[in-house]
Amino acid sequence: MKMMMMPWMRVLLAAWLLATHVEGMVRHYKFNVVAKRTNRLCSTKPIVTVNGRFPGPTVYAREDDTVLVKVVNHVSYNVSIHWHGVRQLRTGWADGPAYITQCPIQPGQVYTYNFTLTGQRGTLLWHAHILWLRATVHGALIILPRLGVPYPFPTPHKEKVIVLAEWWKSDVEAVIDEAMKSGGAPNVSDAHTINSRPGPVANCPQGGYKLAVRPGKTYMLRIINAALNEELFFKIARHQLTVVEVDAAYVKPLRTNAIVVGPGQTTTALLTANHTTGMYLITTSTFMDSPIRIDNVTATATLHYVGTPEASPAVPTATPPPNATWVAESFVGSLRSLNTNTYPARVPLEIDHSLFFTIGLGVNPCATCTSGFRVAADFNNISFVMPHTALLSAHYYNTTGVFTDDFPAKPLIEFNYTGTQPTNVNTMNGTRLYRLPYNSTVQLVLQDTGMIAPENHPIHLHGFNFFVVGRGLGNFDRFEDPRKFNLVDPVERNTIGVPSGGWAAIRFRADNPGVWFMHCHLEVHTTWGLKMAFVVDDGEGPDQSVLPPPSDLPKC
Ligand code: C2O
């Protein structure tokens, strides 16, 4: 029997389609946090993983979808998971940094992260946000465009996730525990990995990751730096990459030989297989332009044209030297927002809060440390002290005594930040936050200092994307440098490398109420105190306040 579609049915169908289009789907994931033995790098020690996998499972969703991830903690460590770069509009409870927005998920406990993906599309990552567990507890988070919405670039033949990471032969928690006891720096990693494989390593016949391609086709590489402590270069022999998106925001297509990705950053690039046959080396190696100990082992993978015999030698590529500032700077400085009618760059032009934070290291006396002192790190000379309960709960329930909101808008003592270091290198301690009214606009200048050593710091802000309106070397000049700001199409990101002995200026609108962590994404610096948080008050409007906490929110 043939059924006629009555006009009212059409109206209903259209309304339903529209509703589902706007609301998106609900995607369910289950993350079992388990210890798993692995033979990577010829070591058989168990590592902490999600679902026994390293890297962990990829979370796929579309813009407007709601994602529910049930996390079950089967290991003996406390756990929490962060959805790095997800805006979490009003849902800070699902953001994940332990003691900032939630108490950790204790052994045997369960918590379901519940969040909606709004106004973002591209590649992000998820990772553990407690201790150093993110070394092995991490994976990709892919936000596809809404159904029927094309990419603003030619549709690739295939998409591949490339996760870059660092590997320690010994237990990472033991590595940092030992460093905290001594007061000095932790051991650097023993290898880098590309999709969990280091490539040929001495005395360990691990093969490298193989990326199979067909001649003439274009592939989308979703490149993620999940390393703990190192910014990384990524290159493919005799192939160029066209970067189309970073940190889940589209950029003007940028052709390049090498990209640099800081920990926490993501870069989506198109790769056209424009040779007919062969194997080509893919490399990832450290970018570090200050005299600091690094893991200088290059991880390798191969680009494998289908049909090329397995045993063929791969065409090599020269990796940039670790201190290749020019390579990093020319890449980072060339990224621009796509800035079209569909994807506009809404850069705040009027500024309500103009902030200036120095980034530095320091040394404090430590009675229990074997060396008698301990290295510290800070914003505006304040090493952040982690509370014992979640800051977001303290804010939501107006609990006093957990934090203060007097984080200074500028350094308490001004000095020649990139000149000779002051004699006093001690830092202050405090759980101090900076308070922002709802919807206020912020300009934040991040100034690296020569305290102990100048260094490139990848600074990550939770809860927001920001526009990188300027970067430069030396001390920020508050009269001259703002004249050169790009307020038209600056790149939009969630993590920015502040150059060694230089500065970066970012702008954002505080349109997301809650408590939002900001820290260096070099985990060693976070451990040492290079972190702080913003508290953004509720607005007056109906959709401008933090939603009530979920009933299964972990307790401390
Ligand atoms: Cu990707 Cu607070 O971290």
PDB file of N, CA, C and O in Angstrom, residues 19-26 63-66:
ATOM      1  N   ALA A  19      15.169  19.816  14.383  1.00  0.00           N
ATOM      2  CA  ALA A  19      15.468  19.612  15.803  1.00  0.00           C
ATOM      3  C   ALA A  19      16.665  18.684  15.968  1.00  0.00           C
ATOM      4  O   ALA A  19      17.595  18.976  16.713  1.00  0.00           O
ATOM      5  N   THR A  20      16.658  17.574  15.231  1.00  0.00           N
ATOM      6  CA  THR A  20      17.765  16.631  15.389  1.00  0.00           C
ATOM      7  C   THR A  20      19.051  17.265  14.877  1.00  0.00           C
ATOM      8  O   THR A  20      20.112  17.030  15.403  1.00  0.00           O
ATOM      9  N   HIS A  21      18.901  18.082  13.833  1.00  0.00           N
ATOM     10  CA  HIS A  21      20.085  18.745  13.277  1.00  0.00           C
ATOM     11  C   HIS A  21      20.731  19.635  14.330  1.00  0.00           C
ATOM     12  O   HIS A  21      21.934  19.601  14.524  1.00  0.00           O
ATOM     13  N   VAL A  22      19.903  20.401  15.027  1.00  0.00           N
ATOM     14  CA  VAL A  22      20.453  21.350  15.994  1.00  0.00           C
ATOM     15  C   VAL A  22      20.948  20.607  17.243  1.00  0.00           C
ATOM     16  O   VAL A  22      21.993  20.917  17.768  1.00  0.00           O
ATOM     17  N   GLU A  23      20.190  19.634  17.685  1.00  0.00           N
ATOM     18  CA  GLU A  23      20.541  18.990  18.948  1.00  0.00           C
ATOM     19  C   GLU A  23      21.669  17.969  18.825  1.00  0.00           C
ATOM     20  O   GLU A  23      22.364  17.700  19.786  1.00  0.00           O
ATOM     21  N   GLY A  24      21.812  17.410  17.639  1.00  0.00           N
ATOM     22  CA  GLY A  24      22.855  16.412  17.476  1.00  0.00           C
ATOM     23  C   GLY A  24      22.469  15.089  18.120  1.00  0.00           C
ATOM     24  O   GLY A  24      21.370  14.932  18.645  1.00  0.00           O
ATOM     25  N   MET A  25      23.395  14.164  18.049  1.00  0.00           N
ATOM     26  CA  MET A  25      23.152  12.821  18.574  1.00  0.00           C
ATOM     27  C   MET A  25      23.800  12.666  19.945  1.00  0.00           C
ATOM     28  O   MET A  25      24.625  13.463  20.327  1.00  0.00           O
ATOM     29  N   VAL A  26      23.432  11.589  20.616  1.00  0.00           N
ATOM     30  CA  VAL A  26      24.127  11.267  21.863  1.00  0.00           C
ATOM     31  C   VAL A  26      25.076  10.112  21.554  1.00  0.00           C
ATOM     32  O   VAL A  26      24.671   9.105  20.972  1.00  0.00           O
ATOM     33  N   GLU A  63      29.807  17.969  15.434  1.00  0.00           N
ATOM     34  CA  GLU A  63      29.454  19.218  16.075  1.00  0.00           C
ATOM     35  C   GLU A  63      27.985  19.119  16.512  1.00  0.00           C
ATOM     36  O   GLU A  63      27.165  18.602  15.752  1.00  0.00           O
ATOM     37  N   ASP A  64      27.660  19.597  17.687  1.00  0.00           N
ATOM     38  CA  ASP A  64      26.326  19.578  18.323  1.00  0.00           C
ATOM     39  C   ASP A  64      25.992  18.260  19.015  1.00  0.00           C
ATOM     40  O   ASP A  64      24.976  18.178  19.706  1.00  0.00           O
ATOM     41  N   ASP A  65      26.812  17.235  18.847  1.00  0.00           N
ATOM     42  CA  ASP A  65      26.538  15.973  19.534  1.00  0.00           C
ATOM     43  C   ASP A  65      26.821  16.103  21.034  1.00  0.00           C
ATOM     44  O   ASP A  65      27.645  16.924  21.452  1.00  0.00           O
ATOM     45  N   THR A  66      26.138  15.262  21.791  1.00  0.00           N
ATOM     46  CA  THR A  66      26.426  15.145  23.212  1.00  0.00           C
ATOM     47  C   THR A  66      27.219  13.859  23.410  1.00  0.00           C
ATOM     48  O   THR A  66      26.877  12.821  22.835  1.00  0.00           O
TER      49      THR A  66
END
